[in-house]
Amino acid sequence: MKTFYFIRHGQSAANTGAKSMPDIEIPLTVTGQKQAQQLVKKFPISPSKIYSSELLRAKQTAQVFAHLYQIPSETLTILNEFSYLGFENINGMDGQERRKLAQLYWENATIEYRDHPDSDCFKDFLDRVDLFIERIDTFHDNSLFFGHGIWIALLAWRLLGCPIETTLDIKAFRQFQTSLPLDNTVIYKLSISQDGVKQLQKFDLLSQ
């Protein structure tokens, strides 16, 4: 049996509605840094490996754990956020302005629609998560994966066997994602039995 832990980054500048930055450069806020420090003090598992997406906010959260456990944090691009709004199209906008464009995206997106050449289409994002699932047996037991809430949601969706091929599928996924508890520094635990049965559930530190 193997167990993996998926951890959303701490509060980022974008989470506070700050002006747009290139997605890869968005840092943790002071609050986000404190959240990561508080989380590592409560975390009950000694990790075997630590991975993060290549986005700064995930790397900064992972680094707190890497420092404590003296394990290098390795970058996995397949953990990257779904960056569906091109930076050139949101440059200078605040969070409220970005939300309007995000709403339009989720109302109309097709699986191969791309907002800008520097953004993801949904298929890019889906392929990353599916590739992770394909490679899941190659990761060590008690590995930690630092990334993004929507990534965790799509992992859950795919482990449930749900398809994403049409705009209606994308809308259904969005409804599913927004119903999940995905606050900053939330943890999800994935247990994989010896016969390959996968169970993903929210990991509550208070119950440990």
PDB file of C-alpha atoms in Angstrom:
ATOM      1  CA  MET A   1       0.000   0.000   0.000  1.00  0.00           C
ATOM      2  CA  LYS A   2       1.144   3.541  -0.785  1.00  0.00           C
ATOM      3  CA  THR A   3       0.007   6.884   0.581  1.00  0.00           C
ATOM      4  CA  PHE A   4       0.548  10.268  -1.058  1.00  0.00           C
ATOM      5  CA  TYR A   5      -0.288  13.757   0.210  1.00  0.00           C
ATOM      6  CA  PHE A   6      -1.383  16.646  -2.018  1.00  0.00           C
ATOM      7  CA  ILE A   7      -1.063  20.101  -0.472  1.00  0.00           C
ATOM      8  CA  ARG A   8      -2.354  23.340  -1.885  1.00  0.00           C
ATOM      9  CA  HIS A   9       0.008  26.302  -1.564  1.00  0.00           C
ATOM     10  CA  GLY A  10      -0.469  28.978   1.073  1.00  0.00           C
ATOM     11  CA  GLN A  11      -2.255  32.246   0.382  1.00  0.00           C
ATOM     12  CA  SER A  12      -0.797  33.913  -2.694  1.00  0.00           C
ATOM     13  CA  ALA A  13      -0.864  37.501  -3.928  1.00  0.00           C
ATOM     14  CA  ALA A  14      -3.453  36.493  -6.535  1.00  0.00           C
ATOM     15  CA  ASN A  15      -5.694  35.042  -3.826  1.00  0.00           C
ATOM     16  CA  THR A  16      -5.927  38.524  -2.276  1.00  0.00           C
ATOM     17  CA  GLY A  17      -7.021  40.101  -5.562  1.00  0.00           C
ATOM     18  CA  ALA A  18      -3.679  41.805  -6.255  1.00  0.00           C
ATOM     19  CA  LYS A  19      -2.748  43.089  -9.691  1.00  0.00           C
ATOM     20  CA  SER A  20      -1.982  40.412 -12.252  1.00  0.00           C
ATOM     21  CA  MET A  21       1.466  38.885 -12.521  1.00  0.00           C
ATOM     22  CA  PRO A  22       2.779  36.096 -14.753  1.00  0.00           C
ATOM     23  CA  ASP A  23       1.382  32.943 -13.155  1.00  0.00           C
ATOM     24  CA  ILE A  24       4.784  31.363 -12.542  1.00  0.00           C
ATOM     25  CA  GLU A  25       5.941  34.446 -10.574  1.00  0.00           C
ATOM     26  CA  ILE A  26       3.009  34.877  -8.151  1.00  0.00           C
ATOM     27  CA  PRO A  27       4.462  34.671  -4.607  1.00  0.00           C
ATOM     28  CA  LEU A  28       3.037  33.788  -1.239  1.00  0.00           C
ATOM     29  CA  THR A  29       1.827  36.661   0.910  1.00  0.00           C
ATOM     30  CA  VAL A  30       3.127  37.085   4.444  1.00  0.00           C
ATOM     31  CA  THR A  31      -0.033  35.264   5.544  1.00  0.00           C
ATOM     32  CA  GLY A  32       0.723  32.469   3.102  1.00  0.00           C
ATOM     33  CA  GLN A  33       4.225  32.094   4.494  1.00  0.00           C
ATOM     34  CA  LYS A  34       2.823  31.885   8.018  1.00  0.00           C
ATOM     35  CA  GLN A  35       0.267  29.289   6.884  1.00  0.00           C
ATOM     36  CA  ALA A  36       3.058  27.109   5.508  1.00  0.00           C
ATOM     37  CA  GLN A  37       5.044  27.430   8.742  1.00  0.00           C
ATOM     38  CA  GLN A  38       2.017  26.529  10.837  1.00  0.00           C
ATOM     39  CA  LEU A  39       1.208  23.572   8.602  1.00  0.00           C
ATOM     40  CA  VAL A  40       4.643  22.002   8.793  1.00  0.00           C
ATOM     41  CA  LYS A  41       4.567  22.169  12.604  1.00  0.00           C
ATOM     42  CA  LYS A  42       1.336  20.135  12.652  1.00  0.00           C
ATOM     43  CA  PHE A  43       2.125  17.694   9.850  1.00  0.00           C
ATOM     44  CA  PRO A  44       2.381  14.182  11.357  1.00  0.00           C
ATOM     45  CA  ILE A  45       4.144  12.338   8.511  1.00  0.00           C
ATOM     46  CA  SER A  46       7.869  12.228   7.711  1.00  0.00           C
ATOM     47  CA  PRO A  47       7.964  12.484   3.912  1.00  0.00           C
ATOM     48  CA  SER A  48      10.119  10.324   1.688  1.00  0.00           C
ATOM     49  CA  LYS A  49      10.076  12.779  -1.234  1.00  0.00           C
ATOM     50  CA  ILE A  50       8.886  16.345  -1.765  1.00  0.00           C
ATOM     51  CA  TYR A  51       7.632  17.611  -5.117  1.00  0.00           C
ATOM     52  CA  SER A  52       6.129  20.904  -6.241  1.00  0.00           C
ATOM     53  CA  SER A  53       4.820  22.532  -9.378  1.00  0.00           C
ATOM     54  CA  GLU A  54       7.154  25.024 -11.019  1.00  0.00           C
ATOM     55  CA  LEU A  55       5.057  27.981  -9.864  1.00  0.00           C
ATOM     56  CA  LEU A  56       6.640  30.152  -7.179  1.00  0.00           C
ATOM     57  CA  ARG A  57       3.791  29.954  -4.645  1.00  0.00           C
ATOM     58  CA  ALA A  58       3.904  26.148  -4.645  1.00  0.00           C
ATOM     59  CA  LYS A  59       7.706  26.107  -4.487  1.00  0.00           C
ATOM     60  CA  GLN A  60       7.733  28.484  -1.525  1.00  0.00           C
ATOM     61  CA  THR A  61       5.254  26.309   0.372  1.00  0.00           C
ATOM     62  CA  ALA A  62       7.198  23.146  -0.411  1.00  0.00           C
ATOM     63  CA  GLN A  63      10.474  24.754   0.643  1.00  0.00           C
ATOM     64  CA  VAL A  64       9.253  25.125   4.226  1.00  0.00           C
ATOM     65  CA  PHE A  65       8.875  21.341   4.398  1.00  0.00           C
ATOM     66  CA  ALA A  66      12.122  20.729   2.507  1.00  0.00           C
ATOM     67  CA  HIS A  67      14.005  22.856   5.018  1.00  0.00           C
ATOM     68  CA  LEU A  68      12.567  21.097   8.060  1.00  0.00           C
ATOM     69  CA  TYR A  69      13.010  17.564   6.752  1.00  0.00           C
ATOM     70  CA  GLN A  70      16.281  18.263   4.909  1.00  0.00           C
ATOM     71  CA  ILE A  71      14.868  16.774   1.703  1.00  0.00           C
ATOM     72  CA  PRO A  72      15.295  18.646  -1.588  1.00  0.00           C
ATOM     73  CA  SER A  73      12.090  19.780  -3.246  1.00  0.00           C
ATOM     74  CA  GLU A  74      11.888  18.494  -6.820  1.00  0.00           C
ATOM     75  CA  THR A  75       9.936  20.304  -9.533  1.00  0.00           C
ATOM     76  CA  LEU A  76       7.271  18.436 -11.508  1.00  0.00           C
ATOM     77  CA  THR A  77       5.693  20.409 -14.345  1.00  0.00           C
ATOM     78  CA  ILE A  78       2.778  17.953 -14.436  1.00  0.00           C
ATOM     79  CA  LEU A  79       1.674  19.494 -11.095  1.00  0.00           C
ATOM     80  CA  ASN A  80       1.327  22.946 -12.676  1.00  0.00           C
ATOM     81  CA  GLU A  81      -1.743  25.127 -12.190  1.00  0.00           C
ATOM     82  CA  PHE A  82      -4.376  25.435 -14.922  1.00  0.00           C
ATOM     83  CA  SER A  83      -3.333  28.812 -16.360  1.00  0.00           C
ATOM     84  CA  TYR A  84      -6.286  29.456 -18.642  1.00  0.00           C
ATOM     85  CA  LEU A  85      -6.145  33.259 -18.871  1.00  0.00           C
ATOM     86  CA  GLY A  86      -3.245  34.627 -20.892  1.00  0.00           C
ATOM     87  CA  PHE A  87      -1.150  37.169 -19.011  1.00  0.00           C
ATOM     88  CA  GLU A  88      -1.274  39.667 -21.888  1.00  0.00           C
ATOM     89  CA  ASN A  89      -5.076  39.628 -21.609  1.00  0.00           C
ATOM     90  CA  ILE A  90      -5.147  40.242 -17.836  1.00  0.00           C
ATOM     91  CA  ASN A  91      -2.062  42.428 -17.367  1.00  0.00           C
ATOM     92  CA  GLY A  92      -2.924  45.340 -15.054  1.00  0.00           C
ATOM     93  CA  MET A  93      -6.201  43.809 -13.860  1.00  0.00           C
ATOM     94  CA  ASP A  94      -7.147  43.225 -10.240  1.00  0.00           C
ATOM     95  CA  GLY A  95      -8.940  40.187  -8.885  1.00  0.00           C
ATOM     96  CA  GLN A  96     -12.448  41.503  -9.530  1.00  0.00           C
ATOM     97  CA  GLU A  97     -11.634  42.209 -13.171  1.00  0.00           C
ATOM     98  CA  ARG A  98     -10.038  38.786 -13.613  1.00  0.00           C
ATOM     99  CA  ARG A  99     -13.097  37.072 -12.134  1.00  0.00           C
ATOM    100  CA  LYS A 100     -15.286  38.484 -14.914  1.00  0.00           C
ATOM    101  CA  LEU A 101     -13.028  36.961 -17.582  1.00  0.00           C
ATOM    102  CA  ALA A 102     -12.824  33.701 -15.651  1.00  0.00           C
ATOM    103  CA  GLN A 103     -16.609  33.473 -15.542  1.00  0.00           C
ATOM    104  CA  LEU A 104     -16.782  33.926 -19.318  1.00  0.00           C
ATOM    105  CA  TYR A 105     -14.163  31.228 -19.797  1.00  0.00           C
ATOM    106  CA  TRP A 106     -16.055  28.640 -17.727  1.00  0.00           C
ATOM    107  CA  GLU A 107     -19.324  29.439 -19.475  1.00  0.00           C
ATOM    108  CA  ASN A 108     -17.948  28.877 -22.968  1.00  0.00           C
ATOM    109  CA  ALA A 109     -14.740  26.845 -22.886  1.00  0.00           C
ATOM    110  CA  THR A 110     -14.136  23.935 -25.195  1.00  0.00           C
ATOM    111  CA  ILE A 111     -11.444  21.398 -24.432  1.00  0.00           C
ATOM    112  CA  GLU A 112      -9.045  22.910 -26.987  1.00  0.00           C
ATOM    113  CA  TYR A 113      -9.946  26.602 -26.583  1.00  0.00           C
ATOM    114  CA  ARG A 114      -6.886  28.727 -25.748  1.00  0.00           C
ATOM    115  CA  ASP A 115      -7.301  32.262 -24.418  1.00  0.00           C
ATOM    116  CA  HIS A 116      -3.823  33.258 -25.622  1.00  0.00           C
ATOM    117  CA  PRO A 117      -0.732  31.458 -26.965  1.00  0.00           C
ATOM    118  CA  ASP A 118       0.864  31.745 -23.492  1.00  0.00           C
ATOM    119  CA  SER A 119      -2.110  30.099 -21.722  1.00  0.00           C
ATOM    120  CA  ASP A 120      -3.322  26.535 -21.284  1.00  0.00           C
ATOM    121  CA  CYS A 121      -6.231  24.977 -23.068  1.00  0.00           C
ATOM    122  CA  PHE A 122      -8.166  22.508 -20.938  1.00  0.00           C
ATOM    123  CA  LYS A 123      -6.625  19.576 -22.783  1.00  0.00           C
ATOM    124  CA  ASP A 124      -3.142  20.720 -21.692  1.00  0.00           C
ATOM    125  CA  PHE A 125      -4.277  20.642 -18.075  1.00  0.00           C
ATOM    126  CA  LEU A 126      -6.099  17.345 -18.456  1.00  0.00           C
ATOM    127  CA  ASP A 127      -3.048  15.741 -20.058  1.00  0.00           C
ATOM    128  CA  ARG A 128      -0.868  16.782 -17.107  1.00  0.00           C
ATOM    129  CA  VAL A 129      -3.179  15.203 -14.550  1.00  0.00           C
ATOM    130  CA  ASP A 130      -3.692  12.063 -16.629  1.00  0.00           C
ATOM    131  CA  LEU A 131       0.072  11.716 -17.036  1.00  0.00           C
ATOM    132  CA  PHE A 132       0.495  11.951 -13.277  1.00  0.00           C
ATOM    133  CA  ILE A 133      -2.046   9.163 -12.788  1.00  0.00           C
ATOM    134  CA  GLU A 134      -0.263   7.084 -15.417  1.00  0.00           C
ATOM    135  CA  ARG A 135       3.044   7.493 -13.561  1.00  0.00           C
ATOM    136  CA  ILE A 136       1.627   7.149 -10.054  1.00  0.00           C
ATOM    137  CA  ASP A 137       3.293   3.810  -9.348  1.00  0.00           C
ATOM    138  CA  THR A 138       6.745   5.369  -9.832  1.00  0.00           C
ATOM    139  CA  PHE A 139       6.465   7.631  -6.775  1.00  0.00           C
ATOM    140  CA  HIS A 140       7.639   6.663  -3.297  1.00  0.00           C
ATOM    141  CA  ASP A 141       5.273   5.974  -0.426  1.00  0.00           C
ATOM    142  CA  ASN A 142       4.667   9.086   1.741  1.00  0.00           C
ATOM    143  CA  SER A 143       5.596  11.522  -1.020  1.00  0.00           C
ATOM    144  CA  LEU A 144       4.312  15.085  -0.704  1.00  0.00           C
ATOM    145  CA  PHE A 145       3.045  16.994  -3.748  1.00  0.00           C
ATOM    146  CA  PHE A 146       2.675  20.780  -3.460  1.00  0.00           C
ATOM    147  CA  GLY A 147       0.456  22.419  -6.010  1.00  0.00           C
ATOM    148  CA  HIS A 148      -2.919  23.919  -6.686  1.00  0.00           C
ATOM    149  CA  GLY A 149      -6.537  23.447  -5.693  1.00  0.00           C
ATOM    150  CA  ILE A 150      -7.962  23.003  -9.171  1.00  0.00           C
ATOM    151  CA  TRP A 151      -5.293  20.373  -9.904  1.00  0.00           C
ATOM    152  CA  ILE A 152      -6.368  18.371  -6.849  1.00  0.00           C
ATOM    153  CA  ALA A 153      -9.991  18.683  -8.003  1.00  0.00           C
ATOM    154  CA  LEU A 154      -9.203  17.363 -11.474  1.00  0.00           C
ATOM    155  CA  LEU A 155      -7.247  14.481  -9.937  1.00  0.00           C
ATOM    156  CA  ALA A 156     -10.349  13.599  -7.902  1.00  0.00           C
ATOM    157  CA  TRP A 157     -12.572  13.907 -10.979  1.00  0.00           C
ATOM    158  CA  ARG A 158     -10.398  11.590 -13.032  1.00  0.00           C
ATOM    159  CA  LEU A 159     -10.021   9.037 -10.239  1.00  0.00           C
ATOM    160  CA  LEU A 160     -13.828   8.915 -10.164  1.00  0.00           C
ATOM    161  CA  GLY A 161     -13.708   7.963 -13.852  1.00  0.00           C
ATOM    162  CA  CYS A 162     -15.468  11.124 -15.019  1.00  0.00           C
ATOM    163  CA  PRO A 163     -14.912  12.215 -18.629  1.00  0.00           C
ATOM    164  CA  ILE A 164     -14.010  15.649 -19.923  1.00  0.00           C
ATOM    165  CA  GLU A 165     -14.633  15.976 -23.643  1.00  0.00           C
ATOM    166  CA  THR A 166     -17.299  18.639 -24.130  1.00  0.00           C
ATOM    167  CA  THR A 167     -18.186  22.079 -22.828  1.00  0.00           C
ATOM    168  CA  LEU A 168     -20.884  20.459 -20.686  1.00  0.00           C
ATOM    169  CA  ASP A 169     -18.231  18.160 -19.156  1.00  0.00           C
ATOM    170  CA  ILE A 170     -16.048  21.176 -18.376  1.00  0.00           C
ATOM    171  CA  LYS A 171     -18.992  22.944 -16.719  1.00  0.00           C
ATOM    172  CA  ALA A 172     -19.776  19.816 -14.695  1.00  0.00           C
ATOM    173  CA  PHE A 173     -16.155  19.637 -13.544  1.00  0.00           C
ATOM    174  CA  ARG A 174     -16.207  23.316 -12.577  1.00  0.00           C
ATOM    175  CA  GLN A 175     -19.297  22.753 -10.448  1.00  0.00           C
ATOM    176  CA  PHE A 176     -17.592  19.759  -8.821  1.00  0.00           C
ATOM    177  CA  GLN A 177     -14.393  21.729  -8.191  1.00  0.00           C
ATOM    178  CA  THR A 178     -16.132  24.667  -6.558  1.00  0.00           C
ATOM    179  CA  SER A 179     -17.996  22.306  -4.216  1.00  0.00           C
ATOM    180  CA  LEU A 180     -14.804  20.830  -2.769  1.00  0.00           C
ATOM    181  CA  PRO A 181     -12.985  22.188   0.303  1.00  0.00           C
ATOM    182  CA  LEU A 182      -9.856  23.607  -1.340  1.00  0.00           C
ATOM    183  CA  ASP A 183      -8.674  26.361   0.973  1.00  0.00           C
ATOM    184  CA  ASN A 184      -5.032  27.405   1.049  1.00  0.00           C
ATOM    185  CA  THR A 185      -2.830  24.649   2.590  1.00  0.00           C
ATOM    186  CA  VAL A 186      -5.636  22.073   2.418  1.00  0.00           C
ATOM    187  CA  ILE A 187      -4.296  18.492   2.319  1.00  0.00           C
ATOM    188  CA  TYR A 188      -5.715  15.527   0.424  1.00  0.00           C
ATOM    189  CA  LYS A 189      -4.492  12.000   1.068  1.00  0.00           C
ATOM    190  CA  LEU A 190      -4.429   9.403  -1.699  1.00  0.00           C
ATOM    191  CA  SER A 191      -4.275   5.788  -0.539  1.00  0.00           C
ATOM    192  CA  ILE A 192      -3.503   3.061  -3.068  1.00  0.00           C
ATOM    193  CA  SER A 193      -4.089  -0.533  -2.017  1.00  0.00           C
ATOM    194  CA  GLN A 194      -1.943  -3.456  -3.128  1.00  0.00           C
ATOM    195  CA  ASP A 195      -4.541  -4.365  -5.749  1.00  0.00           C
ATOM    196  CA  GLY A 196      -4.536  -0.803  -7.123  1.00  0.00           C
ATOM    197  CA  VAL A 197      -7.705   0.612  -5.569  1.00  0.00           C
ATOM    198  CA  LYS A 198      -7.308   4.388  -5.159  1.00  0.00           C
ATOM    199  CA  GLN A 199      -9.048   6.441  -2.479  1.00  0.00           C
ATOM    200  CA  LEU A 200      -8.649  10.212  -2.279  1.00  0.00           C
ATOM    201  CA  GLN A 201      -9.945  12.050   0.775  1.00  0.00           C
ATOM    202  CA  LYS A 202      -9.416  15.307   2.631  1.00  0.00           C
ATOM    203  CA  PHE A 203      -6.754  14.876   5.312  1.00  0.00           C
ATOM    204  CA  ASP A 204      -7.822  16.547   8.545  1.00  0.00           C
ATOM    205  CA  LEU A 205      -4.866  17.397  10.775  1.00  0.00           C
ATOM    206  CA  LEU A 206      -7.163  17.897  13.754  1.00  0.00           C
ATOM    207  CA  SER A 207      -8.154  14.216  13.674  1.00  0.00           C
ATOM    208  CA  GLN A 208      -4.599  12.897  13.592  1.00  0.00           C
TER     209      GLN A 208
END
